[in-house]
Coordinates of C-alpha atoms and ligand atoms in Angstrom, one line a residue:
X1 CA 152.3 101.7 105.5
X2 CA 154.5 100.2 103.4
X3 CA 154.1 97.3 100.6
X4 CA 158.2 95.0 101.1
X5 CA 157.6 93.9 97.9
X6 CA 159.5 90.4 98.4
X7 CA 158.2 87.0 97.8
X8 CA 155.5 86.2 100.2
X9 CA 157.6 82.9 100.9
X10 CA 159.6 84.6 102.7
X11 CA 158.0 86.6 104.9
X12 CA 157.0 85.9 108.5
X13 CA 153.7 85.8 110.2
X14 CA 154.1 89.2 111.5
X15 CA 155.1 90.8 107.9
X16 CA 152.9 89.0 105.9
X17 CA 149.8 89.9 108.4
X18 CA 151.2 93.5 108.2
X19 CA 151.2 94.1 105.1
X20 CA 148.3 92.8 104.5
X21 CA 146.5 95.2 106.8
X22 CA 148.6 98.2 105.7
X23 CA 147.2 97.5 101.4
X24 CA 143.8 97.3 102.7
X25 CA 144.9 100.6 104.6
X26 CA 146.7 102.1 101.9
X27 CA 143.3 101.5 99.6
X28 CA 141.6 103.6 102.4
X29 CA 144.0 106.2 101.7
X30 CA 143.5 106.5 98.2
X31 CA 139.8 106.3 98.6
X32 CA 139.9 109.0 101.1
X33 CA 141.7 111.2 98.5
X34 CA 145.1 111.7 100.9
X35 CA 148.4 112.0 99.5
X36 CA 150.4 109.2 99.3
X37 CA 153.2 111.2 98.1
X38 CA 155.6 110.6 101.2
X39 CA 155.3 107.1 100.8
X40 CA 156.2 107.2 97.4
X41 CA 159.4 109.6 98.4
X42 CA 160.2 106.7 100.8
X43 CA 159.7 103.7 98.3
X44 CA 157.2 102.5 100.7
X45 CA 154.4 101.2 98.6
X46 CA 153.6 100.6 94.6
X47 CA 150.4 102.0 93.3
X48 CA 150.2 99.9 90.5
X49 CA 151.0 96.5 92.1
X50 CA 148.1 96.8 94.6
X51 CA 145.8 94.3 93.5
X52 CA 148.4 91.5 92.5
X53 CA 150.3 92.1 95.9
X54 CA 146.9 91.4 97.9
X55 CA 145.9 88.7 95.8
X56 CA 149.9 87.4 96.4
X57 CA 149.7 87.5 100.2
X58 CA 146.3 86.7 100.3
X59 CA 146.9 83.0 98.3
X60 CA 149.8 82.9 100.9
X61 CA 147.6 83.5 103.9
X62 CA 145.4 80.7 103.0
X63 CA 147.9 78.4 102.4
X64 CA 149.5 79.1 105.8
X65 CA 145.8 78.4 107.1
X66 CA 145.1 82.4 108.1
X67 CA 141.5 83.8 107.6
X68 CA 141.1 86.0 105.1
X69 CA 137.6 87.9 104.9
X70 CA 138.3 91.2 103.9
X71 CA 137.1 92.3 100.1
X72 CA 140.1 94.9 99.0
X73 CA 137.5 97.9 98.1
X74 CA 137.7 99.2 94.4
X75 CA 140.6 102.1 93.2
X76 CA 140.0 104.4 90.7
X77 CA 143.5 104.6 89.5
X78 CA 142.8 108.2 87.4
X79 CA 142.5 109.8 90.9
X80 CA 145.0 112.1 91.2
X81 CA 146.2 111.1 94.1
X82 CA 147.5 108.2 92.7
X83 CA 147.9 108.9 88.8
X84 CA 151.3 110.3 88.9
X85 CA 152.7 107.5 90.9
X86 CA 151.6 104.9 88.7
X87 CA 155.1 104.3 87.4
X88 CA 157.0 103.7 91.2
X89 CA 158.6 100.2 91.1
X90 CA 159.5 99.6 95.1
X91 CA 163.1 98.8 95.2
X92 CA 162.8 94.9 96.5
X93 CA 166.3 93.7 96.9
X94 CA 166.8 97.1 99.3
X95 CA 163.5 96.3 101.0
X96 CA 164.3 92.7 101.7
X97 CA 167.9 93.8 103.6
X98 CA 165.6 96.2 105.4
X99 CA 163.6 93.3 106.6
X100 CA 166.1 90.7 107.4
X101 CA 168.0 92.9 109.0
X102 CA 164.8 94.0 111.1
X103 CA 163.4 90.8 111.4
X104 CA 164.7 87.1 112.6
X105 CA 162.0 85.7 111.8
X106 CA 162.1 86.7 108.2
X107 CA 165.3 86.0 107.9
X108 CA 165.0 82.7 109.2
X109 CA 162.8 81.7 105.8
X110 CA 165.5 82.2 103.6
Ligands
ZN201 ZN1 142.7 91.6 102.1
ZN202 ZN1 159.3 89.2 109.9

């Protein structure tokens, strides 16, 4: 799972899809009370950006004419699965060379 964290703009189908799919994931996680703590170690995802991420990519789904008809299920964010991570910032400008340098297609949007 892992949120890139760079503007939706400039994501392709594939990432913008994905990550989608991996929040909603990442909220079944939480919910499920599993550690997230390895994806936090890895600068994967940001606890505290959830919400405003899916609401991001959603906005950009629809305007790209995707469906959208998933409701992100509710977070507690005092679990303790999640509580000390509150603070993690992903590092964007090292996620986005990881995904142009993975992906043409993203790359392509620049
Ligand atoms: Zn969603
Ligand atoms: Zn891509």
């Amino acid at each position: 799972m892992r949120m890139w964290m760079v503007p939706v703009s400039k994501m392709c189908r594939k990432h913008l899809l994905g990550e989608h799919v991996e929040i909603h994931m990442l909220v079944g996680t939480i919910l499920r009370e599993r550690s997230i703590e390895g994806y936090i170690k890895n600068d994967l995802i940001e606890p505290k950006s959830i919400y405003k991420r899916h609401q991001e990519i959603v906005e950009e789904m629809l305007k790209r004419g995707y469906n959208h008809n998933s409701p992100l299920l509710e977070i507690n964010f005092s679990s303790k699965v999640i509580k000390p991570y509150l603070e993690h910032k992903v590092d964007s400008k090292k996620s986005y060379l990881d995904l142009i340098i993975r992906c043409k297609d993203c790359r392509d949007l620049k």
